[in-house]
């Protein structure tokens, strides 16, 4: 057997003419591959001759090198004791400050609601990871509207209902769950936490919550399924590949492995333009626009890895999906009642009213508004029981979940809040976030006068102002100036 490579030998190959990188303790010659790298050459060159594992992991499924790099370029194991020393850069001042913020992070017990996790994550996450998770399309109007829209729905609670016992468990696509929300699909889990999406899987299991597995997870699909335990329920979110054979393989594999729903994303023929994400990458890499690199990587990793998505996907493809799977099919990203009706006519089992967390078309309407538009039309056409309707985007409180169910949703998806909880506090953080929602749910079911989710109906909400996009009543400045604002948990003093 050949002797192990040393860090010194790998370090000699640190240029465009000969470029080796180390990933998970093995060296790879990527000199010839570099120009074809979907994420551009620049990022590979940054790690030329060095250990690229931390940068590689979040963005590439574990089998990437085996699949895409010719075996002759796999150079074998490296003696990592010879690498660690030389490749660990002295932490930058920004990184030292971040480490300081991590040391002084609020305790988990100081987080009282889902927004608190966002506040903490913003302080402690790496800048690029925060940029990717938090960013949304263009001016981020839709992202903010998603939350604002819930605040235009008001309650009409019933009184004197016996609510000693309340039960908010439900079913979604036939699966029992403790509470009517699911962990929706979000890409690149390892940007926020070294273990990635399996952390969400474990927390979901503890809480009887369904998880939707993303096509573009950092963990492999099988790792995420393996992390689940019966009777835990998982669904698959699907980005449709231009090569339908690949799509068919993914779908059939998911069905074999027990996924109980196929959520086809229909709102992303092209990835939205997210400037926060672009800017944080640009800053971090310190790249220069004048460098004239062959591949422009300024759009960030998400754009690069999404180039396989088929913008030609259309209604004509739906019967094909129905022919290759027995899983229920749900269209994720529907944004108008006409398309809900069409989806029902095509015979799908569900729709997710969603604007992709405001990350796609800016000025797309909130899902809660589209829901309020949709249900009366479906009732008029007698179609309301033909599909299960889910919504996502901006859900941060149990009152948001209750509003959605009153208006006819079967359940709601929650994405970013769990990523933030995971990034800041790991599995314990995600579990806490789920527990907070359960606690809020129990209290608010009582306060609205509902014993079970079957009691949640349109008479319990007032949506008169939901459809108007006005800014509401003028600010009461006098009162605002004396108001003591709620605060997120403070940093601790070291
Ligand atoms: O919203 C996203 O960022 C997203 O859906 C995505 C799509 C392709 C690659 C990475 C992320």
Tab-separated table of C-alpha atoms and ligand atoms in Angstrom:
chain	number	residue	atom	x	y	z
A	1	UNK	CA	0.000	0.000	0.000
A	2	UNK	CA	1.272	3.468	-0.882
A	3	UNK	CA	2.280	5.598	2.102
A	4	UNK	CA	-0.206	8.206	3.228
A	5	UNK	CA	0.075	11.633	1.694
A	6	UNK	CA	1.237	14.424	3.941
A	7	UNK	CA	-0.119	17.920	4.242
A	8	UNK	CA	3.148	19.258	2.845
A	9	UNK	CA	2.825	17.253	-0.352
A	10	UNK	CA	-0.789	18.320	-0.859
A	11	UNK	CA	0.126	21.941	-0.176
A	12	UNK	CA	2.475	21.972	-3.187
A	13	UNK	CA	-0.537	21.653	-5.480
A	14	UNK	CA	-2.033	25.026	-4.761
A	15	UNK	CA	-2.561	26.613	-8.162
A	16	UNK	CA	-4.671	26.496	-11.281
A	17	UNK	CA	-1.978	24.376	-12.964
A	18	UNK	CA	-2.079	21.716	-10.306
A	19	UNK	CA	-4.830	21.851	-7.723
A	20	UNK	CA	-5.351	19.283	-4.990
A	21	UNK	CA	-7.811	19.570	-2.149
A	22	UNK	CA	-8.503	17.511	0.960
A	23	UNK	CA	-12.047	16.448	1.811
A	24	UNK	CA	-12.749	14.208	4.805
A	25	UNK	CA	-9.130	13.126	5.116
A	26	UNK	CA	-8.616	12.237	1.464
A	27	UNK	CA	-6.870	14.139	-1.283
A	28	UNK	CA	-8.352	14.811	-4.701
A	29	UNK	CA	-6.809	16.215	-7.860
A	30	UNK	CA	-9.374	18.690	-9.135
A	31	UNK	CA	-7.160	20.485	-11.675
A	32	UNK	CA	-9.098	19.288	-14.715
A	33	UNK	CA	-12.476	19.283	-13.009
A	34	UNK	CA	-12.249	22.876	-11.770
A	35	UNK	CA	-13.526	24.643	-14.904
A	36	UNK	CA	-16.673	22.482	-14.825
A	37	UNK	CA	-17.415	23.086	-11.127
A	38	UNK	CA	-20.998	24.441	-11.012
A	39	UNK	CA	-19.991	26.783	-8.181
A	40	UNK	CA	-17.084	28.251	-10.140
A	41	UNK	CA	-13.316	27.891	-9.959
A	42	UNK	CA	-12.647	30.660	-7.502
A	43	UNK	CA	-14.011	28.836	-4.502
A	44	UNK	CA	-11.944	25.722	-5.262
A	45	UNK	CA	-8.784	27.755	-5.737
A	46	UNK	CA	-9.364	29.329	-2.348
A	47	UNK	CA	-8.778	25.869	-0.856
A	48	UNK	CA	-6.071	24.712	-3.298
A	49	UNK	CA	-3.528	22.586	-1.446
A	50	UNK	CA	-5.641	22.677	1.742
A	51	UNK	CA	-8.461	21.040	3.667
A	52	UNK	CA	-11.780	22.089	2.102
A	53	UNK	CA	-14.064	19.864	4.193
A	54	UNK	CA	-15.888	22.590	6.109
A	55	UNK	CA	-16.686	24.525	2.945
A	56	UNK	CA	-17.538	21.384	0.963
A	57	UNK	CA	-19.883	19.648	3.400
A	58	UNK	CA	-22.983	21.841	3.520
A	59	UNK	CA	-23.254	22.152	-0.224
A	60	UNK	CA	-22.418	18.679	-1.496
A	61	UNK	CA	-24.243	15.425	-0.752
A	62	UNK	CA	-21.833	12.844	0.684
A	63	UNK	CA	-21.542	10.826	-2.542
A	64	UNK	CA	-20.628	13.807	-4.760
A	65	UNK	CA	-16.942	13.033	-5.260
A	66	UNK	CA	-17.583	9.379	-6.028
A	67	UNK	CA	-20.220	10.350	-8.533
A	68	UNK	CA	-18.627	13.267	-10.323
A	69	UNK	CA	-14.846	12.976	-10.000
A	70	UNK	CA	-13.080	10.278	-12.003
A	71	UNK	CA	-11.566	7.567	-9.775
A	72	UNK	CA	-8.081	8.300	-11.207
A	73	UNK	CA	-8.268	11.684	-9.448
A	74	UNK	CA	-8.884	10.157	-6.024
A	75	UNK	CA	-5.389	10.346	-4.547
A	76	UNK	CA	-6.007	8.535	-1.281
A	77	UNK	CA	-5.831	9.221	2.438
A	78	UNK	CA	-3.844	12.060	3.945
A	79	UNK	CA	-2.114	11.912	7.313
A	80	UNK	CA	-4.267	14.600	8.879
A	81	UNK	CA	-1.872	15.121	11.783
A	82	UNK	CA	0.414	16.754	9.232
A	83	UNK	CA	-2.368	18.973	7.911
A	84	UNK	CA	-4.204	20.332	10.894
A	85	UNK	CA	-1.377	22.615	11.959
A	86	UNK	CA	-0.736	24.309	8.694
A	87	UNK	CA	-4.281	24.615	7.400
A	88	UNK	CA	-5.897	26.081	10.493
A	89	UNK	CA	-5.716	29.768	9.843
A	90	UNK	CA	-5.510	32.120	12.753
A	91	UNK	CA	-9.103	33.167	13.360
A	92	UNK	CA	-9.976	36.463	11.708
A	93	UNK	CA	-11.084	39.311	13.984
A	94	UNK	CA	-14.681	38.764	12.830
A	95	UNK	CA	-14.447	35.075	13.691
A	96	UNK	CA	-12.985	35.829	17.131
A	97	UNK	CA	-15.869	38.211	17.782
A	98	UNK	CA	-18.335	35.560	16.700
A	99	UNK	CA	-16.752	33.026	19.040
A	100	UNK	CA	-17.093	35.572	21.826
A	101	UNK	CA	-20.785	36.014	21.004
A	102	UNK	CA	-21.225	32.226	21.068
A	103	UNK	CA	-19.634	32.059	24.516
A	104	UNK	CA	-22.073	34.692	25.774
A	105	UNK	CA	-25.144	33.338	24.059
A	106	UNK	CA	-28.424	33.496	25.985
A	107	UNK	CA	-29.390	30.237	27.679
A	108	UNK	CA	-31.962	28.165	25.841
A	109	UNK	CA	-34.318	28.740	28.757
A	110	UNK	CA	-34.236	32.453	27.932
A	111	UNK	CA	-35.890	31.827	24.552
A	112	UNK	CA	-39.634	32.359	24.899
A	113	UNK	CA	-40.800	32.341	21.293
A	114	UNK	CA	-39.684	31.512	17.765
A	115	UNK	CA	-38.425	35.020	17.011
A	116	UNK	CA	-35.925	34.670	19.866
A	117	UNK	CA	-34.140	31.877	17.997
A	118	UNK	CA	-33.812	34.148	14.983
A	119	UNK	CA	-32.338	36.905	17.145
A	120	UNK	CA	-29.774	34.541	18.651
A	121	UNK	CA	-28.960	32.829	15.334
A	122	UNK	CA	-28.297	36.180	13.736
A	123	UNK	CA	-25.614	36.863	16.336
A	124	UNK	CA	-23.944	33.477	16.404
A	125	UNK	CA	-24.192	32.039	12.893
A	126	UNK	CA	-21.433	32.353	10.332
A	127	UNK	CA	-22.147	35.311	8.122
A	128	UNK	CA	-22.557	33.303	4.925
A	129	UNK	CA	-24.903	30.826	6.586
A	130	UNK	CA	-27.011	33.630	8.054
A	131	UNK	CA	-26.994	35.344	4.667
A	132	UNK	CA	-28.260	32.240	2.930
A	133	UNK	CA	-30.988	31.290	5.437
A	134	UNK	CA	-32.316	34.761	6.137
A	135	UNK	CA	-32.269	36.172	2.634
A	136	UNK	CA	-35.308	36.578	0.432
A	137	UNK	CA	-36.109	37.898	-3.021
A	138	UNK	CA	-35.389	41.450	-4.138
A	139	UNK	CA	-36.624	43.952	-1.545
A	140	UNK	CA	-37.807	41.165	0.772
A	141	UNK	CA	-41.295	42.674	0.763
A	142	UNK	CA	-43.040	39.325	0.403
A	143	UNK	CA	-40.981	37.774	3.170
A	144	UNK	CA	-42.048	40.508	5.565
A	145	UNK	CA	-45.623	40.513	4.251
A	146	UNK	CA	-45.856	36.799	5.088
A	147	UNK	CA	-45.652	37.684	8.747
A	148	UNK	CA	-47.562	40.955	8.494
A	149	UNK	CA	-50.529	39.261	6.804
A	150	UNK	CA	-51.188	37.082	9.852
A	151	UNK	CA	-51.463	40.306	11.824
A	152	UNK	CA	-54.405	41.373	9.668
A	153	UNK	CA	-56.446	38.378	10.824
A	154	UNK	CA	-58.292	38.858	14.091
A	155	UNK	CA	-60.149	36.440	16.313
A	156	UNK	CA	-63.838	36.132	17.130
A	157	UNK	CA	-63.497	33.758	20.111
A	158	UNK	CA	-66.347	31.743	21.561
A	159	UNK	CA	-66.907	31.925	25.307
A	160	UNK	CA	-68.139	29.483	27.908
A	161	UNK	CA	-66.958	26.422	26.034
A	162	UNK	CA	-65.602	23.666	28.282
A	163	UNK	CA	-61.921	23.726	27.422
A	164	UNK	CA	-60.565	21.864	30.380
A	165	UNK	CA	-59.208	19.315	27.936
A	166	UNK	CA	-58.009	20.456	24.550
A	167	UNK	CA	-56.629	18.182	21.842
A	168	UNK	CA	-54.844	19.727	18.881
A	169	UNK	CA	-53.537	16.512	17.333
A	170	UNK	CA	-54.622	15.973	13.743
A	171	UNK	CA	-53.928	14.054	10.555
A	172	UNK	CA	-52.115	15.260	7.456
A	173	UNK	CA	-52.319	13.096	4.325
A	174	UNK	CA	-53.604	10.329	6.555
A	175	UNK	CA	-50.701	10.485	9.010
A	176	UNK	CA	-51.369	11.224	12.666
A	177	UNK	CA	-49.404	14.098	14.133
A	178	UNK	CA	-49.274	15.796	17.523
A	179	UNK	CA	-49.827	19.321	16.226
A	180	UNK	CA	-50.860	20.751	12.848
A	181	UNK	CA	-47.461	21.886	11.619
A	182	UNK	CA	-44.646	20.123	9.781
A	183	UNK	CA	-40.970	20.888	9.322
A	184	UNK	CA	-40.927	22.120	5.754
A	185	UNK	CA	-38.078	21.537	3.320
A	186	UNK	CA	-35.100	23.885	3.462
A	187	UNK	CA	-31.789	23.370	1.665
A	188	UNK	CA	-28.218	23.218	3.022
A	189	UNK	CA	-28.794	22.239	6.656
A	190	UNK	CA	-25.068	21.854	7.357
A	191	UNK	CA	-24.515	25.564	6.865
A	192	UNK	CA	-26.196	26.011	10.233
A	193	UNK	CA	-25.211	22.823	12.072
A	194	UNK	CA	-22.427	20.313	11.405
A	195	UNK	CA	-24.845	17.377	11.456
A	196	UNK	CA	-27.421	18.970	9.166
A	197	UNK	CA	-31.001	17.845	8.587
A	198	UNK	CA	-30.852	14.722	10.776
A	199	UNK	CA	-30.992	17.084	13.758
A	200	UNK	CA	-34.439	18.207	12.572
A	201	UNK	CA	-35.441	14.570	12.058
A	202	UNK	CA	-34.579	13.657	15.649
A	203	UNK	CA	-36.417	16.649	17.096
A	204	UNK	CA	-39.460	15.960	14.917
A	205	UNK	CA	-39.525	12.382	16.167
A	206	UNK	CA	-39.593	13.549	19.788
A	207	UNK	CA	-42.570	15.774	19.081
A	208	UNK	CA	-44.679	13.664	16.730
A	209	UNK	CA	-44.082	16.129	13.925
A	210	UNK	CA	-43.864	15.335	10.198
A	211	UNK	CA	-40.687	16.278	8.318
A	212	UNK	CA	-40.519	17.150	4.636
A	213	UNK	CA	-37.131	16.018	3.271
A	214	UNK	CA	-35.546	18.542	0.895
A	215	UNK	CA	-34.077	17.525	-2.476
A	216	UNK	CA	-31.111	19.775	-1.745
A	217	UNK	CA	-30.361	18.696	1.799
A	218	UNK	CA	-26.757	18.612	3.003
A	219	UNK	CA	-27.297	15.095	4.354
A	220	UNK	CA	-28.110	12.383	1.862
A	221	UNK	CA	-31.736	11.316	1.519
A	222	UNK	CA	-30.913	7.928	3.051
A	223	UNK	CA	-29.179	9.483	6.058
A	224	UNK	CA	-32.320	11.496	6.779
A	225	UNK	CA	-34.600	8.485	6.403
A	226	UNK	CA	-32.257	6.363	8.529
A	227	UNK	CA	-32.396	8.985	11.300
A	228	UNK	CA	-36.171	8.508	11.560
A	229	UNK	CA	-37.887	5.831	13.621
A	230	UNK	CA	-41.305	4.326	13.048
A	231	UNK	CA	-44.004	5.551	13.324
A	232	UNK	CA	-42.349	8.827	12.301
A	233	UNK	CA	-43.679	10.248	9.033
A	234	UNK	CA	-41.552	11.852	6.315
A	235	UNK	CA	-42.439	13.369	2.979
A	236	UNK	CA	-40.239	14.208	0.008
A	237	UNK	CA	-39.900	17.679	-1.463
A	238	UNK	CA	-38.933	17.370	-5.108
A	239	UNK	CA	-37.088	19.657	-7.453
A	240	UNK	CA	-37.729	18.220	-10.894
A	241	UNK	CA	-34.579	17.486	-12.864
A	242	UNK	CA	-34.300	18.187	-16.579
A	243	UNK	CA	-33.300	14.542	-16.826
A	244	UNK	CA	-36.557	12.807	-15.900
A	245	UNK	CA	-34.756	9.485	-15.383
A	246	UNK	CA	-33.002	11.030	-12.388
A	247	UNK	CA	-36.308	12.380	-11.084
A	248	UNK	CA	-37.957	8.988	-11.525
A	249	UNK	CA	-35.141	7.285	-9.614
A	250	UNK	CA	-35.467	9.773	-6.727
A	251	UNK	CA	-39.247	9.363	-6.529
A	252	UNK	CA	-39.172	5.567	-6.692
A	253	UNK	CA	-36.437	5.405	-4.093
A	254	UNK	CA	-38.374	7.698	-1.735
A	255	UNK	CA	-41.490	5.574	-2.109
A	256	UNK	CA	-39.532	2.381	-1.429
A	257	UNK	CA	-38.053	3.956	1.682
A	258	UNK	CA	-41.492	4.774	3.031
A	259	UNK	CA	-42.060	8.455	2.245
A	260	UNK	CA	-45.748	9.201	2.552
A	261	UNK	CA	-46.113	12.233	0.289
A	262	UNK	CA	-44.493	13.755	-2.796
A	263	UNK	CA	-44.374	17.555	-2.685
A	264	UNK	CA	-43.425	18.868	-6.117
A	265	UNK	CA	-42.050	22.406	-5.947
A	266	UNK	CA	-43.762	24.504	-8.590
A	267	UNK	CA	-42.680	28.035	-7.695
A	268	UNK	CA	-38.998	27.853	-8.601
A	269	UNK	CA	-38.400	27.479	-12.351
A	270	UNK	CA	-35.472	29.757	-11.595
A	271	UNK	CA	-34.080	30.611	-8.205
A	272	UNK	CA	-34.970	34.097	-6.933
A	273	UNK	CA	-32.302	36.760	-6.577
A	274	UNK	CA	-31.342	37.135	-2.942
A	275	UNK	CA	-29.078	40.058	-2.351
A	276	UNK	CA	-28.278	39.454	1.310
A	277	UNK	CA	-26.959	36.048	0.329
A	278	UNK	CA	-24.980	37.435	-2.603
A	279	UNK	CA	-23.478	40.220	-0.533
A	280	UNK	CA	-22.400	38.029	2.372
A	281	UNK	CA	-20.617	35.662	-0.017
A	282	UNK	CA	-18.946	38.523	-1.807
A	283	UNK	CA	-17.731	40.032	1.441
A	284	UNK	CA	-16.514	36.747	2.827
A	285	UNK	CA	-14.540	35.678	-0.209
A	286	UNK	CA	-13.153	39.150	-0.644
A	287	UNK	CA	-13.376	38.515	-4.359
A	288	UNK	CA	-12.888	41.255	-6.862
A	289	UNK	CA	-15.333	41.851	-9.678
A	290	UNK	CA	-12.421	42.922	-11.833
A	291	UNK	CA	-10.699	39.551	-11.582
A	292	UNK	CA	-12.351	38.282	-14.765
A	293	UNK	CA	-12.902	34.776	-13.467
A	294	UNK	CA	-14.316	32.393	-16.056
A	295	UNK	CA	-17.319	31.455	-13.913
A	296	UNK	CA	-19.240	34.131	-12.082
A	297	UNK	CA	-19.856	32.791	-8.597
A	298	UNK	CA	-21.309	36.008	-7.213
A	299	UNK	CA	-24.816	34.551	-7.272
A	300	UNK	CA	-23.908	32.193	-4.495
A	301	UNK	CA	-23.973	28.453	-4.027
A	302	UNK	CA	-27.753	28.112	-4.186
A	303	UNK	CA	-27.927	29.307	-7.787
A	304	UNK	CA	-25.027	27.066	-8.734
A	305	UNK	CA	-26.536	23.897	-7.329
A	306	UNK	CA	-30.009	24.636	-8.635
A	307	UNK	CA	-29.028	24.666	-12.298
A	308	UNK	CA	-30.468	21.157	-12.774
A	309	UNK	CA	-34.019	22.321	-12.021
A	310	UNK	CA	-36.242	22.118	-15.099
A	311	UNK	CA	-37.876	25.459	-15.979
A	312	UNK	CA	-39.875	23.558	-18.602
A	313	UNK	CA	-41.935	21.737	-15.956
A	314	UNK	CA	-45.641	22.185	-16.735
A	315	UNK	CA	-49.147	20.867	-16.065
A	316	UNK	CA	-48.491	18.345	-18.851
A	317	UNK	CA	-46.003	16.554	-16.591
A	318	UNK	CA	-48.468	15.839	-13.783
A	319	UNK	CA	-49.952	12.632	-15.301
A	320	UNK	CA	-46.402	11.287	-15.634
A	321	UNK	CA	-45.793	11.769	-11.914
A	322	UNK	CA	-49.098	10.043	-11.222
A	323	UNK	CA	-47.932	7.129	-13.357
A	324	UNK	CA	-44.646	6.601	-11.516
A	325	UNK	CA	-45.787	6.762	-7.883
A	326	UNK	CA	-48.573	5.775	-5.546
A	327	UNK	CA	-47.532	8.425	-3.010
A	328	UNK	CA	-50.032	11.268	-2.668
A	329	UNK	CA	-48.922	14.151	-4.909
A	330	UNK	CA	-48.995	17.688	-3.582
A	331	UNK	CA	-48.073	20.810	-5.541
A	332	UNK	CA	-45.934	23.105	-3.394
A	333	UNK	CA	-45.951	26.787	-4.241
A	334	UNK	CA	-49.472	27.384	-5.601
A	335	UNK	CA	-50.369	31.077	-5.494
A	336	UNK	CA	-53.878	31.604	-6.876
A	337	UNK	CA	-57.286	29.965	-6.587
A	338	UNK	CA	-57.462	29.219	-10.313
A	339	UNK	CA	-54.422	26.976	-9.979
A	340	UNK	CA	-55.863	25.251	-6.909
A	341	UNK	CA	-58.958	24.388	-8.948
A	342	UNK	CA	-56.800	23.177	-11.818
A	343	UNK	CA	-54.716	21.035	-9.440
A	344	UNK	CA	-57.925	19.432	-8.159
A	345	UNK	CA	-59.068	18.781	-11.716
A	346	UNK	CA	-55.719	17.098	-12.423
A	347	UNK	CA	-56.407	14.753	-9.509
A	348	UNK	CA	-53.580	15.674	-7.130
A	349	UNK	CA	-54.121	15.071	-3.428
A	350	UNK	CA	-53.008	18.419	-2.075
A	351	UNK	CA	-51.522	21.855	-2.560
A	352	UNK	CA	-49.219	24.000	-0.474
A	353	UNK	CA	-50.142	27.644	-0.809
A	354	UNK	CA	-46.701	29.182	-0.564
A	355	UNK	CA	-44.395	31.820	-1.943
A	356	UNK	CA	-41.278	29.908	-0.871
A	357	UNK	CA	-40.703	31.984	2.240
A	358	UNK	CA	-40.571	35.128	0.118
A	359	UNK	CA	-37.464	33.815	-1.624
A	360	UNK	CA	-38.855	33.667	-5.159
A	361	UNK	CA	-41.203	36.284	-6.629
A	362	UNK	CA	-41.181	39.460	-4.590
A	363	UNK	CA	-44.737	40.856	-4.277
A	364	UNK	CA	-46.214	37.391	-4.414
A	365	UNK	CA	-49.084	37.454	-1.895
A	366	UNK	CA	-48.960	35.731	1.467
A	367	UNK	CA	-50.256	32.181	1.700
A	368	UNK	CA	-52.791	33.122	4.381
A	369	UNK	CA	-54.303	35.661	1.979
A	370	UNK	CA	-54.387	33.156	-0.877
A	371	UNK	CA	-56.047	30.687	1.497
A	372	UNK	CA	-58.753	33.229	2.346
A	373	UNK	CA	-59.306	33.764	-1.366
A	374	UNK	CA	-59.336	30.046	-2.138
A	375	UNK	CA	-61.663	28.382	0.359
A	376	UNK	CA	-64.881	30.284	-0.419
A	377	UNK	CA	-64.419	29.474	-4.103
A	378	UNK	CA	-63.810	25.785	-3.404
A	379	UNK	CA	-66.892	25.666	-1.158
A	380	UNK	CA	-68.962	27.293	-3.872
A	381	UNK	CA	-67.749	24.679	-6.357
A	382	UNK	CA	-68.205	21.850	-3.841
A	383	UNK	CA	-64.488	21.024	-4.082
A	384	UNK	CA	-63.398	21.834	-0.525
A	385	UNK	CA	-62.990	18.209	0.501
A	386	UNK	CA	-61.190	17.072	-2.608
A	387	UNK	CA	-57.677	18.147	-1.532
A	388	UNK	CA	-55.730	18.864	1.611
A	389	UNK	CA	-54.545	22.443	1.702
A	390	UNK	CA	-51.367	23.444	3.487
A	391	UNK	CA	-49.784	26.850	3.784
A	392	UNK	CA	-46.315	28.048	4.709
A	393	UNK	CA	-44.478	31.329	5.113
A	394	UNK	CA	-44.330	33.611	8.135
A	395	UNK	CA	-45.744	31.166	10.685
A	396	UNK	CA	-44.176	32.085	14.024
A	397	UNK	CA	-46.942	31.701	16.596
A	398	UNK	CA	-49.583	29.107	17.414
A	399	UNK	CA	-52.132	31.848	16.746
A	400	UNK	CA	-50.857	31.825	13.138
A	401	UNK	CA	-51.480	28.069	12.966
A	402	UNK	CA	-54.961	28.514	14.423
A	403	UNK	CA	-55.766	31.282	11.937
A	404	UNK	CA	-54.719	29.029	9.054
A	405	UNK	CA	-56.826	26.133	10.319
A	406	UNK	CA	-59.852	28.371	10.884
A	407	UNK	CA	-59.554	29.437	7.262
A	408	UNK	CA	-59.469	25.843	6.006
A	409	UNK	CA	-55.832	24.679	6.025
A	410	UNK	CA	-55.088	21.141	7.148
A	411	UNK	CA	-51.672	22.126	8.455
A	412	UNK	CA	-48.853	24.631	8.087
A	413	UNK	CA	-45.188	24.349	7.175
A	414	UNK	CA	-42.466	26.001	9.243
A	415	UNK	CA	-38.951	26.343	7.840
A	416	UNK	CA	-36.555	29.072	8.919
A	417	UNK	CA	-37.439	29.105	12.656
A	418	UNK	CA	-36.276	25.507	13.023
A	419	UNK	CA	-33.081	26.236	11.091
A	420	UNK	CA	-32.358	29.140	13.417
A	421	UNK	CA	-33.108	27.060	16.514
A	422	UNK	CA	-30.857	24.290	15.178
A	423	UNK	CA	-28.043	26.667	14.239
A	424	UNK	CA	-28.033	28.331	17.645
A	425	UNK	CA	-28.821	25.446	19.996
A	426	UNK	CA	-28.767	22.181	18.042
A	427	UNK	CA	-31.401	19.510	18.610
A	428	UNK	CA	-32.335	20.902	22.031
A	429	UNK	CA	-33.136	24.218	20.351
A	430	UNK	CA	-35.404	22.636	17.760
A	431	UNK	CA	-37.192	20.629	20.433
A	432	UNK	CA	-37.663	23.764	22.508
A	433	UNK	CA	-39.107	25.617	19.516
A	434	UNK	CA	-41.584	22.793	18.953
A	435	UNK	CA	-42.492	22.678	22.641
A	436	UNK	CA	-43.088	26.435	22.684
A	437	UNK	CA	-45.528	26.046	19.802
A	438	UNK	CA	-47.328	23.242	21.633
A	439	UNK	CA	-47.612	25.359	24.786
A	440	UNK	CA	-48.891	28.337	22.827
A	441	UNK	CA	-51.304	26.070	20.996
A	442	UNK	CA	-52.842	24.650	24.146
A	443	UNK	CA	-53.380	28.077	25.635
A	444	UNK	CA	-54.767	29.676	22.492
A	445	UNK	CA	-57.130	26.793	21.701
A	446	UNK	CA	-58.631	27.419	25.151
A	447	UNK	CA	-58.795	31.161	24.654
A	448	UNK	CA	-60.529	30.907	21.301
A	449	UNK	CA	-62.971	28.325	22.671
A	450	UNK	CA	-62.002	25.251	20.671
A	451	UNK	CA	-61.567	21.741	22.082
A	452	UNK	CA	-60.218	20.100	18.939
A	453	UNK	CA	-59.008	21.168	15.502
A	454	UNK	CA	-62.433	20.162	14.161
A	455	UNK	CA	-63.837	23.130	16.099
A	456	UNK	CA	-61.663	25.617	14.196
A	457	UNK	CA	-63.834	27.243	11.541
A	458	UNK	CA	-64.148	30.520	9.592
A	459	UNK	CA	-66.603	32.038	12.091
A	460	UNK	CA	-63.730	32.306	14.585
A	461	UNK	CA	-61.758	34.791	12.500
A	462	UNK	CA	-62.311	38.231	11.046
A	463	UNK	CA	-60.485	38.607	7.747
A	464	UNK	CA	-62.021	41.888	6.612
A	465	UNK	CA	-58.667	43.640	6.459
A	466	UNK	CA	-56.624	40.671	5.228
A	467	UNK	CA	-57.202	41.319	1.553
A	468	UNK	CA	-56.355	44.988	1.727
A	469	UNK	CA	-52.640	45.562	1.578
A	470	UNK	CA	-52.804	48.874	3.347
A	471	UNK	CA	-50.590	49.704	6.238
A	472	UNK	CA	-53.300	49.629	8.843
A	473	UNK	CA	-54.080	52.344	11.347
A	474	UNK	CA	-51.580	55.191	11.574
A	475	UNK	CA	-48.893	54.775	14.208
A	476	UNK	CA	-49.860	56.101	17.634
A	477	UNK	CA	-46.584	57.912	18.269
A	478	UNK	CA	-47.451	59.276	21.696
A	479	UNK	CA	-48.202	55.831	23.045
A	480	UNK	CA	-45.332	54.310	21.095
A	481	UNK	CA	-42.829	56.657	22.677
A	482	UNK	CA	-43.695	55.458	26.162
A	483	UNK	CA	-44.122	51.823	25.212
A	484	UNK	CA	-41.446	49.555	26.683
A	485	UNK	CA	-40.742	47.165	23.795
A	486	UNK	CA	-40.458	43.419	24.335
A	487	UNK	CA	-36.872	42.314	23.980
A	488	UNK	CA	-34.997	39.241	22.832
A	489	UNK	CA	-32.804	37.489	25.385
A	490	UNK	CA	-29.747	39.548	26.267
A	491	UNK	CA	-26.127	38.479	25.882
A	492	UNK	CA	-24.659	37.285	29.157
A	493	UNK	CA	-21.678	39.095	30.574
A	494	UNK	CA	-18.533	36.990	30.664
B	1	LIG	O1	-35.023	28.646	-1.303
B	1	LIG	C1	-33.969	28.096	-1.612
B	1	LIG	O2	-32.886	28.561	-1.287
B	1	LIG	C2	-34.046	26.890	-2.411
B	1	LIG	O3	-35.115	26.379	-2.568
B	1	LIG	C3	-32.867	26.298	-3.050
B	1	LIG	C4	-32.972	25.825	-4.328
B	1	LIG	C5	-31.862	25.298	-4.954
B	1	LIG	C6	-30.650	25.246	-4.300
B	1	LIG	C7	-30.545	25.711	-3.019
B	1	LIG	C8	-31.650	26.238	-2.396
